[in-house]
Short mmCIF file of C-alpha atoms and ligand atoms in Angstrom, two decimals:
data_model
loop_
_atom_site.label_atom_id
_atom_site.label_comp_id
_atom_site.label_asym_id
_atom_site.label_seq_id
_atom_site.Cartn_x
_atom_site.Cartn_y
_atom_site.Cartn_z
CA MET A 1 -3.55 134.88 15.30
CA LYS A 2 -4.89 135.94 11.93
CA VAL A 3 -3.47 139.20 10.62
CA ILE A 4 -5.23 141.27 7.96
CA THR A 5 -3.15 144.07 6.46
CA ALA A 6 -4.84 146.76 4.38
CA LYS A 7 -3.74 146.69 0.73
CA THR A 8 -3.88 150.46 0.66
CA ALA A 9 -1.71 150.83 3.79
CA GLY A 10 1.33 153.05 3.50
CA PHE A 11 2.76 155.50 0.97
CA CYS A 12 0.23 156.94 -1.44
CA PHE A 13 1.19 157.81 -4.99
CA GLY A 14 2.04 161.48 -4.19
CA VAL A 15 4.20 160.69 -1.15
CA HIS A 16 5.94 157.89 -3.01
CA LYS A 17 6.99 160.21 -5.82
CA ALA A 18 8.20 162.96 -3.47
CA VAL A 19 10.18 160.62 -1.20
CA ASP A 20 11.76 158.78 -4.16
CA LYS A 21 12.79 162.09 -5.65
CA ALA A 22 14.39 163.22 -2.37
CA TYR A 23 16.42 160.01 -2.14
CA GLU A 24 17.35 160.27 -5.83
CA MET A 25 18.57 163.86 -5.38
CA THR A 26 20.88 162.88 -2.51
CA GLU A 27 22.97 161.18 -5.20
CA SER A 28 23.18 164.37 -7.30
CA GLY A 29 26.21 165.78 -5.52
CA LYS A 30 24.29 169.02 -4.88
CA LYS A 31 23.11 170.42 -1.57
CA ILE A 32 19.50 169.33 -1.13
CA TYR A 33 16.78 171.08 0.89
CA THR A 34 13.15 170.21 1.42
CA TYR A 35 10.66 172.95 2.19
CA GLY A 36 9.14 171.44 5.33
CA ALA A 37 9.68 167.77 6.20
CA ILE A 38 9.26 165.71 3.00
CA ILE A 39 6.61 163.62 4.80
CA HIS A 40 5.27 163.37 8.31
CA ASN A 41 7.44 160.48 9.25
CA SER A 42 10.44 161.11 11.48
CA GLU A 43 12.12 157.80 10.49
CA VAL A 44 12.31 158.86 6.83
CA VAL A 45 13.17 162.47 7.65
CA ASN A 46 16.03 161.40 9.93
CA GLU A 47 17.39 159.02 7.34
CA LEU A 48 17.36 161.74 4.69
CA GLU A 49 19.01 164.11 7.11
CA LYS A 50 21.83 161.61 7.52
CA LYS A 51 22.22 161.71 3.73
CA GLY A 52 22.69 165.48 3.95
CA VAL A 53 19.14 166.75 3.30
CA THR A 54 18.28 169.92 5.25
CA VAL A 55 14.71 170.80 6.14
CA LEU A 56 13.74 174.47 5.68
CA GLU A 57 10.96 175.58 7.99
CA GLU A 58 9.96 179.09 6.91
CA PRO A 59 10.34 181.68 4.13
CA ASN A 60 13.24 183.32 6.01
CA ASP A 61 15.26 180.11 5.63
CA LEU A 62 15.08 180.54 1.85
CA GLU A 63 16.85 183.89 2.18
CA LYS A 64 19.94 182.10 3.54
CA ILE A 65 20.33 179.71 0.61
CA THR A 66 23.10 180.43 -1.83
CA ASP A 67 23.25 177.16 -3.74
CA GLY A 68 21.63 173.75 -3.95
CA ILE A 69 18.14 172.57 -4.85
CA VAL A 70 14.92 172.92 -2.87
CA ILE A 71 12.35 170.12 -3.08
CA ILE A 72 8.74 171.15 -2.56
CA ARG A 73 7.02 168.28 -0.79
CA ALA A 74 3.74 166.55 -1.74
CA HIS A 75 1.69 168.80 0.57
CA GLY A 76 2.56 171.79 -1.61
CA VAL A 77 3.23 175.35 -0.51
CA ALA A 78 1.58 178.77 -0.71
CA LYS A 79 2.00 180.79 -3.89
CA GLU A 80 4.24 183.29 -2.10
CA ILE A 81 6.85 180.56 -1.57
CA ILE A 82 6.92 179.67 -5.28
CA ASP A 83 7.16 183.39 -6.08
CA LEU A 84 10.02 183.82 -3.62
CA LEU A 85 11.94 180.90 -5.12
CA ASN A 86 11.47 182.31 -8.62
CA ASP A 87 12.38 185.85 -7.60
CA LYS A 88 15.56 184.68 -5.92
CA GLY A 89 16.43 182.36 -8.75
CA ILE A 90 16.65 179.39 -6.41
CA GLU A 91 16.58 176.06 -8.22
CA TYR A 92 13.65 173.94 -7.07
CA ILE A 93 11.78 170.75 -7.90
CA ASP A 94 8.07 170.95 -7.32
CA MET A 95 6.90 167.57 -6.01
CA THR A 96 3.49 168.89 -4.97
CA CYS A 97 1.06 166.01 -5.48
CA PRO A 98 -1.05 166.63 -8.64
CA PHE A 99 -4.22 166.27 -6.53
CA VAL A 100 -3.04 169.12 -4.31
CA THR A 101 -2.01 171.21 -7.32
CA ARG A 102 -5.56 170.75 -8.62
CA ILE A 103 -6.89 172.36 -5.41
CA HIS A 104 -4.41 175.25 -5.78
CA ASP A 105 -5.70 175.79 -9.33
CA ILE A 106 -9.36 175.67 -8.25
CA VAL A 107 -8.75 178.12 -5.42
CA TRP A 108 -6.70 180.44 -7.63
CA GLU A 109 -9.46 180.52 -10.27
CA GLN A 110 -12.51 180.54 -7.99
CA SER A 111 -11.13 183.21 -5.67
CA LYS A 112 -11.45 185.72 -8.53
CA GLU A 113 -15.18 185.82 -7.77
CA ARG A 114 -15.77 183.79 -4.62
CA ASP A 115 -14.65 183.61 -1.02
CA ILE A 116 -12.88 180.37 -0.28
CA VAL A 117 -13.72 177.89 2.48
CA ILE A 118 -11.32 175.02 3.07
CA ILE A 119 -12.52 172.03 5.08
CA GLY A 120 -9.54 170.74 7.00
CA ASN A 121 -7.04 171.30 9.75
CA PRO A 122 -5.95 174.97 9.73
CA LYS A 123 -2.52 174.05 11.09
CA HIS A 124 -1.76 171.39 8.48
CA PRO A 125 0.86 172.51 5.94
CA GLU A 126 -1.29 171.37 3.03
CA VAL A 127 -4.15 173.60 4.22
CA GLU A 128 -1.77 176.51 4.91
CA GLY A 129 -0.52 176.10 1.37
CA ILE A 130 -4.04 176.05 -0.11
CA VAL A 131 -4.97 179.22 1.80
CA GLY A 132 -1.96 180.82 0.15
CA TRP A 133 -3.45 180.33 -3.33
CA SER A 134 -6.55 182.39 -2.65
CA ARG A 135 -6.60 185.88 -4.16
CA GLY A 136 -9.11 187.05 -1.55
CA ARG A 137 -10.83 185.93 1.64
CA ALA A 138 -10.19 182.33 2.71
CA SER A 139 -11.28 180.59 5.87
CA VAL A 140 -10.68 177.09 7.22
CA MET A 141 -13.29 174.94 8.98
CA ASN A 142 -12.66 171.73 10.80
CA THR A 143 -15.76 171.10 12.92
CA LYS A 144 -19.49 170.67 12.43
CA GLU A 145 -20.16 173.69 14.68
CA GLU A 146 -17.99 175.94 12.51
CA VAL A 147 -19.85 174.80 9.40
CA GLU A 148 -23.27 175.26 11.04
CA ASN A 149 -22.38 178.78 12.21
CA PHE A 150 -20.96 179.81 8.85
CA VAL A 151 -22.61 182.80 7.16
CA PRO A 152 -21.00 184.17 3.93
CA GLU A 153 -19.65 187.67 4.45
CA ASP A 154 -21.84 190.25 2.62
CA SER A 155 -23.71 187.25 1.11
CA HIS A 156 -20.68 186.87 -1.16
CA PRO A 157 -20.57 183.66 -3.26
CA VAL A 158 -18.44 180.94 -1.78
CA CYS A 159 -16.38 178.04 -3.07
CA VAL A 160 -15.78 175.13 -0.68
CA VAL A 161 -12.86 172.74 -1.14
CA SER A 162 -11.37 170.14 1.16
CA GLN A 163 -8.00 169.03 2.46
CA THR A 164 -7.09 165.92 0.44
CA THR A 165 -6.98 163.68 3.51
CA PHE A 166 -10.15 164.87 5.21
CA ASN A 167 -12.55 162.23 6.57
CA PHE A 168 -14.89 161.54 3.65
CA ASN A 169 -17.99 160.85 5.78
CA LYS A 170 -17.51 164.04 7.74
CA PHE A 171 -17.10 165.95 4.51
CA LYS A 172 -20.43 164.53 3.21
CA GLU A 173 -22.11 165.64 6.44
CA PHE A 174 -20.66 169.16 6.06
CA VAL A 175 -21.80 169.33 2.43
CA GLU A 176 -25.39 168.66 3.51
CA ILE A 177 -25.23 171.49 6.01
CA PHE A 178 -23.81 173.89 3.40
CA THR A 179 -26.44 172.98 0.80
CA LYS A 180 -29.28 173.61 3.25
CA LYS A 181 -28.04 177.14 3.88
CA GLY A 182 -29.42 178.38 0.58
CA TYR A 183 -26.56 180.76 -0.29
CA ASP A 184 -24.53 180.70 -3.48
CA ILE A 185 -22.08 178.03 -2.39
CA SER A 186 -20.27 175.85 -4.89
CA ILE A 187 -18.69 172.76 -3.42
CA VAL A 188 -15.84 170.78 -4.97
CA ASN A 189 -14.94 167.45 -3.45
CA THR A 190 -11.16 167.53 -3.45
CA ILE A 191 -10.59 164.63 -1.12
CA CYS A 192 -8.00 162.42 -2.76
CA ASN A 193 -9.28 159.13 -4.09
CA ALA A 194 -6.35 157.32 -2.48
CA THR A 195 -7.49 158.73 0.87
CA ILE A 196 -11.09 157.60 0.32
CA GLN A 197 -9.98 154.09 -0.60
CA HIS A 198 -7.57 154.05 2.30
CA GLN A 199 -10.25 155.11 4.78
CA GLU A 200 -12.90 152.79 3.35
CA GLU A 201 -10.61 149.77 3.55
CA ALA A 202 -9.51 150.67 7.09
CA LYS A 203 -13.18 150.99 8.08
CA ARG A 204 -14.04 147.59 6.61
CA ILE A 205 -11.12 145.84 8.28
CA ALA A 206 -11.72 147.54 11.66
CA GLN A 207 -15.30 146.20 11.60
CA GLU A 208 -14.06 142.63 11.13
CA VAL A 209 -11.21 142.35 13.60
CA ASP A 210 -10.79 142.12 17.37
CA LEU A 211 -7.87 144.48 17.50
CA MET A 212 -6.69 147.12 15.06
CA ILE A 213 -3.26 148.67 14.71
CA VAL A 214 -2.77 151.95 12.89
CA ILE A 215 0.86 152.71 12.04
CA GLY A 216 1.85 156.30 11.54
CA ASP A 217 3.69 159.31 12.80
CA PRO A 218 1.67 161.26 15.40
CA LYS A 219 2.22 164.36 13.21
CA SER A 220 0.60 162.69 10.20
CA SER A 221 -2.92 163.98 9.76
CA ASN A 222 -4.11 161.09 7.55
CA SER A 223 -2.73 158.53 10.03
CA ARG A 224 -4.61 160.20 12.88
CA LYS A 225 -7.75 160.21 10.75
CA LEU A 226 -7.37 156.50 10.08
CA PHE A 227 -7.04 156.01 13.82
CA GLU A 228 -10.22 158.04 14.39
CA ILE A 229 -12.13 156.01 11.77
CA CYS A 230 -10.90 152.65 13.07
CA SER A 231 -11.57 153.57 16.71
CA GLU A 232 -15.22 154.21 15.88
CA ARG A 233 -15.53 150.62 14.61
CA CYS A 234 -13.07 148.70 16.76
CA LYS A 235 -12.72 149.74 20.41
CA LYS A 236 -9.32 148.08 20.65
CA THR A 237 -7.59 150.32 18.13
CA TYR A 238 -3.99 151.29 18.84
CA PHE A 239 -1.67 153.81 17.26
CA VAL A 240 1.96 152.79 16.89
CA GLN A 241 4.76 154.68 15.27
CA THR A 242 7.29 152.00 14.39
CA ALA A 243 7.89 148.28 14.76
CA GLU A 244 10.23 149.08 17.63
CA ASP A 245 7.46 151.03 19.35
CA LEU A 246 5.16 148.02 18.97
CA ARG A 247 7.81 145.59 20.18
CA LYS A 248 8.47 147.65 23.29
CA ARG A 249 4.79 147.87 24.12
CA LEU A 250 4.28 144.13 23.78
CA LEU A 251 7.13 142.87 25.89
CA PRO A 252 6.95 142.59 29.66
CA GLY A 253 9.78 144.46 31.39
CA SER A 254 10.09 146.89 28.50
CA GLY A 255 9.29 149.88 30.67
CA CYS A 256 5.78 150.00 29.20
CA GLU A 257 4.03 147.69 31.62
CA GLY A 258 0.37 148.49 31.96
CA ASP A 259 0.13 149.46 28.30
CA SER A 260 -3.19 147.96 27.37
CA LEU A 261 -2.02 146.96 23.87
CA GLY A 262 0.35 144.45 25.47
CA ASP A 263 -2.33 143.41 27.97
CA GLU A 264 -4.91 142.75 25.23
CA LEU A 265 -2.56 140.62 23.20
CA HIS A 266 -1.16 138.74 26.16
CA SER A 267 -4.68 137.88 27.27
CA PHE A 268 -5.48 136.65 23.74
CA ILE A 269 -2.50 134.32 23.93
CA ASP A 270 -3.38 133.24 27.47
CA THR A 271 -6.99 132.41 26.63
CA GLY A 272 -5.88 130.69 23.43
CA SER A 273 -8.84 132.14 21.54
CA VAL A 274 -8.61 132.48 17.75
CA ARG A 275 -8.53 136.20 17.05
CA THR A 276 -7.89 138.56 14.21
CA VAL A 277 -5.75 141.64 14.13
CA GLY A 278 -6.04 144.33 11.47
CA ILE A 279 -3.22 146.59 10.31
CA THR A 280 -3.35 149.79 8.35
CA ALA A 281 -0.89 152.64 7.99
CA GLY A 282 -0.93 156.30 7.12
CA ALA A 283 0.11 157.51 3.68
CA SER A 284 3.46 158.60 5.09
CA THR A 285 4.41 155.22 6.59
CA PRO A 286 7.20 153.43 4.69
CA ASN A 287 6.53 149.88 3.58
CA TYR A 288 9.38 148.38 5.59
CA ILE A 289 7.72 149.54 8.85
CA ILE A 290 4.40 147.96 7.82
CA GLU A 291 6.19 144.71 6.96
CA GLU A 292 8.01 144.64 10.29
CA VAL A 293 4.80 145.23 12.23
CA GLN A 294 3.06 142.55 10.21
CA LYS A 295 5.89 140.14 10.99
CA ILE A 296 5.69 140.84 14.71
CA MET A 297 1.96 140.31 14.73
CA SER A 298 2.03 137.06 12.85
CA GLU A 299 1.17 134.24 15.22
CA GLN A 300 4.46 132.40 15.16
CA THR A 301 6.69 135.40 15.63
CA PHE A 302 4.59 136.94 18.36
CA GLU A 303 4.45 133.77 20.40
CA GLN A 304 8.15 133.21 19.86
CA MET A 305 8.84 136.72 20.99
CA LEU A 306 6.65 136.26 24.03
CA GLU A 307 8.44 133.03 24.85
CA GLU A 308 11.84 134.67 24.39
CA SER A 309 10.83 137.51 26.64
CA PHE A 310 10.54 135.12 29.59
CA LYS A 311 13.57 134.36 31.69
CA ASN A 312 15.09 130.96 31.27
CA ILE A 313 15.47 129.59 34.80
CA HIS A 314 16.81 126.28 36.08
CA THR A 315 16.55 124.26 39.27
CA GLY A 316 19.12 125.58 41.74
CA ASP A 317 19.23 129.13 40.28
CA VAL A 318 19.04 132.03 42.69
CA VAL A 319 16.87 134.75 41.13
CA GLU A 320 15.41 138.12 42.01
CA GLY A 321 11.60 138.25 42.06
CA THR A 322 8.73 140.48 43.06
CA VAL A 323 6.01 139.52 45.53
CA ILE A 324 2.65 139.34 43.71
CA SER A 325 0.47 138.35 46.67
CA VAL A 326 0.88 136.95 50.15
CA THR A 327 -1.21 134.93 52.62
CA ALA A 328 -0.26 133.73 56.11
CA ASN A 329 1.14 130.51 54.62
CA GLU A 330 2.50 131.30 51.16
CA ILE A 331 3.96 133.98 48.95
CA ALA A 332 3.31 134.18 45.19
CA VAL A 333 6.35 135.54 43.36
CA ASN A 334 6.92 136.80 39.82
CA VAL A 335 10.41 135.78 38.74
CA GLY A 336 9.98 136.78 35.07
CA TYR A 337 9.39 133.13 34.12
CA LYS A 338 6.32 132.05 32.15
CA SER A 339 4.77 130.71 35.38
CA ASP A 340 4.70 132.39 38.77
CA GLY A 341 6.43 130.79 41.75
CA ILE A 342 5.38 129.93 45.31
CA VAL A 343 7.35 130.24 48.53
CA SER A 344 5.59 128.19 51.21
CA LYS A 345 5.93 129.13 54.89
CA ASN A 346 8.41 126.35 55.62
CA GLU A 347 10.54 127.51 52.68
CA TYR A 348 10.55 131.05 54.03
CA SER A 349 11.55 130.41 57.63
CA ASN A 350 12.14 127.73 60.26
CA ASP A 351 9.70 129.57 62.51
CA ASN A 352 6.38 127.73 62.15
CA SER A 353 4.46 130.39 64.05
CA LEU A 354 5.41 133.11 61.53
CA ASP A 355 2.54 134.83 59.67
CA LEU A 356 4.01 135.66 56.24
CA THR A 357 1.77 138.73 55.82
CA THR A 358 3.74 140.37 58.62
CA VAL A 359 7.07 140.06 56.80
CA VAL A 360 6.38 140.80 53.11
CA LYS A 361 3.83 142.68 51.06
CA PRO A 362 2.92 142.76 47.33
CA GLY A 363 5.51 144.66 45.33
CA ASP A 364 8.43 143.79 47.65
CA PRO A 365 11.58 142.46 46.00
CA ILE A 366 12.57 138.98 47.16
CA THR A 367 15.56 136.75 46.43
CA VAL A 368 14.61 133.12 45.96
CA LYS A 369 16.14 129.79 45.00
CA VAL A 370 14.43 127.63 42.36
CA ILE A 371 13.67 124.23 43.92
CA LYS A 372 11.43 122.77 41.20
CA LEU A 373 10.23 124.25 37.87
CA ASN A 374 6.79 122.66 38.10
CA ASP A 375 4.98 121.61 41.25
CA GLY A 376 2.42 119.63 39.23
CA ASP A 377 0.04 122.59 39.03
CA GLY A 378 2.35 124.53 36.74
CA GLN A 379 3.85 126.68 39.48
CA VAL A 380 7.53 127.03 40.31
CA VAL A 381 8.59 125.88 43.79
CA LEU A 382 10.81 128.51 45.38
CA SER A 383 12.68 128.88 48.64
CA HIS A 384 13.76 132.04 50.38
CA LYS A 385 15.04 130.23 53.46
CA ARG A 386 17.71 128.40 51.48
CA VAL A 387 19.04 131.63 49.97
CA VAL A 388 19.41 133.11 53.44
CA ALA A 389 20.90 129.88 54.76
CA GLU A 390 23.51 129.83 52.00
CA LYS A 391 24.41 133.40 52.73
CA VAL A 392 24.71 132.70 56.46
CA SER A 393 26.61 129.50 55.81
CA LYS A 394 29.29 131.63 54.15
CA ILE A 395 29.37 133.92 57.19
CA LEU A 396 29.80 130.89 59.45
CA GLU A 397 32.51 129.45 57.24
CA ASP A 398 34.47 132.72 57.30
CA ALA A 399 34.03 132.93 61.09
CA PHE A 400 35.31 129.37 61.42
CA ASN A 401 38.38 130.04 59.27
CA GLU A 402 39.18 133.36 60.87
CA LYS A 403 38.13 132.46 64.41
CA THR A 404 35.85 135.49 64.52
CA VAL A 405 33.56 135.86 67.52
CA LEU A 406 29.86 135.59 66.59
CA LYS A 407 26.89 136.74 68.64
CA ALA A 408 23.44 135.09 68.40
CA LYS A 409 20.33 134.46 70.45
CA VAL A 410 19.83 131.13 72.20
CA THR A 411 16.65 129.84 70.60
CA GLU A 412 16.55 126.45 72.24
CA VAL A 413 17.87 124.71 75.35
CA VAL A 414 18.27 121.03 74.52
CA LYS A 415 19.61 118.00 76.26
CA GLY A 416 23.34 118.37 76.24
CA GLY A 417 23.62 122.03 75.27
CA LEU A 418 22.23 125.17 73.65
CA VAL A 419 21.09 126.04 70.17
CA ALA A 420 21.94 129.59 69.00
CA THR A 421 20.40 130.54 65.66
CA VAL A 422 22.37 132.69 63.20
CA ASP A 423 19.54 133.79 60.88
CA GLU A 424 18.14 130.46 59.77
CA ILE A 425 21.12 128.27 60.75
CA PRO A 426 21.12 126.54 64.13
CA VAL A 427 24.55 126.37 65.83
CA PHE A 428 24.86 123.79 68.59
CA ILE A 429 26.92 124.75 71.65
CA PRO A 430 27.57 121.63 73.78
CA ALA A 431 27.07 122.08 77.56
CA SER A 432 30.81 121.63 78.08
CA LEU A 433 31.52 124.58 75.76
CA VAL A 434 28.88 126.96 77.13
CA SER A 435 30.97 128.46 79.92
CA ASP A 436 34.36 128.25 81.62
CA THR A 437 32.50 127.33 84.82
CA PHE A 438 30.02 124.55 85.39
CA THR A 439 26.39 125.66 84.82
CA LYS A 440 23.89 123.33 86.31
CA ASN A 441 20.81 124.94 84.83
CA LEU A 442 21.31 125.76 81.14
CA GLY A 443 17.77 127.21 81.12
CA VAL A 444 19.22 130.55 82.30
CA TYR A 445 20.60 131.03 78.78
CA ALA A 446 17.19 130.77 77.07
CA ASP A 447 16.53 133.81 74.83
CA GLN A 448 19.84 135.37 75.87
CA GLU A 449 22.52 136.55 73.46
CA ILE A 450 25.63 134.43 73.56
CA GLU A 451 29.09 134.97 72.06
CA PHE A 452 30.97 132.04 70.57
CA VAL A 453 33.46 130.99 67.95
CA MET A 454 32.88 128.20 65.46
CA SER A 455 34.69 125.08 66.56
CA GLU A 456 33.29 122.92 63.76
CA PHE A 457 31.84 123.87 60.38
CA ASN A 458 30.52 121.04 58.21
CA PRO A 459 27.63 122.10 55.97
CA LYS A 460 27.46 118.71 54.25
CA LYS A 461 26.61 117.01 57.53
CA ARG A 462 24.83 120.13 58.77
CA ARG A 463 27.16 120.18 61.75
CA TYR A 464 27.67 123.67 63.08
CA ILE A 465 29.29 123.58 66.53
CA GLY A 466 29.99 126.67 68.62
CA ASP A 467 32.33 127.27 71.54
CA ALA A 468 31.41 129.99 74.03
CA ARG A 469 33.84 128.82 76.70
CA VAL A 470 36.93 129.82 74.73
CA VAL A 471 35.53 133.34 74.28
CA LEU A 472 35.08 133.73 78.04
CA GLU A 473 38.54 132.31 78.69
CA GLU A 474 40.15 134.72 76.25
CA LYS A 475 38.31 137.63 77.82
CA LYS A 476 39.49 136.68 81.30
CA LYS A 477 43.09 136.24 80.05
CA ALA A 478 42.96 139.71 78.56
CA ILE A 479 41.71 141.22 81.84
CA ASN A 480 44.34 139.40 83.87
CA SER A 481 47.13 140.61 81.63
CA LEU A 482 46.26 144.26 82.29
FE1 F3S B 1 -1.54 163.03 -3.17
FE2 F3S B 1 -3.57 161.78 -2.28
FE3 F3S B 1 -1.25 161.20 -1.43
S1 F3S B 1 -3.38 163.91 -2.53
S2 F3S B 1 -0.09 163.03 -1.55
S3 F3S B 1 -2.00 160.91 -3.49
S4 F3S B 1 -3.06 161.23 -0.24
#
């Protein structure tokens, strides 16, 4: 499988700087805080937390700080937060990305005379921060409908800016709508160049490949946008958070069966077709996660992993399986091996008249013994009958050693005696051991239950001999002694 990884995948310049600074400050010996998660990536946030970094969520949290240093993340914050930090004399390091700071400056300046419109997600911290730099009215628009319905209040002049990670093509579409309105609207494209390059490369790769993987945290807006862009060009686009997430979704028995990502890839392997997989990652995805995903997707590793995921079974093993399908004469069973197995009717039971559809159904668990790993057509030959027989053989052996009385149905009247079947094992009771009195017509025992003890147990020679006479004699003795 050919894997194409986007060169622009992963940390952008602004995120890189902020994350590096956070790690660097954990060595400072001071208490470190970040205002909001440093990036939208729980792996990184958790790791920093383990190094003692505390995430502050709201202005009130700043009130509680008595010492330490607050790091402002790349998304930036509203002006009121900076003012609060200054007023309280809290030491802080502003790691707001310079491209975001530029938007703050534009909004601060333009809002002297204009209303502000921000194109972006109103709930995203970057957008919340930008709103907080406007001196006057500021609104946020995220959809085409909102832009189409927009009318400047009191025909006031307007300045439009954008969230740095907004979809560039959508932004262009919105700009056209604004320009046609004919009001005094000045538009500044503040989408970050890194984002444009990132999205353009993802778009190009998604067009070329059969399957596309976008790595990111579900909370990361730019990762979700990459997913949106790739999905429009490659129907088989999947969002994964970590290499572990991907690994789980690929392996059978991982608890994620039915996940179509695994299905798609497994079918690629099965059909042996040469395919390409594209990988990109949001600006908040660390490099090591991208590398791990890339490694998993590389042909050799994936096939190895697939191979390793199958059970290693051997002739003679007794394994648990699941019925896949059943006909009157055979049962197909999944035993977790790379090939499915078959239990034929005569390996299920000694009863030739049995219709297998009346005893099992798809989805049923079944215990089977491996008879042969390949029947010539690539299927595993399995037996259920032999598992049962071995189990019963143990019961018969114990009964023989302990002289326990067994009860079974007479399944056959043969020359010289009776055959009573204990599950799948036939026990022969010679005519002389059927009763303590002479029975001329053994046919009266047909289909009757009979009690006996084992007088001979020899599995090697398949000799299982029963004695019913001794049971009757013992019973009579007991009655007579009363
Ligand atoms: Fe900055 Fe652009 Fe990244 S704005 S934080 S370099 S996506």
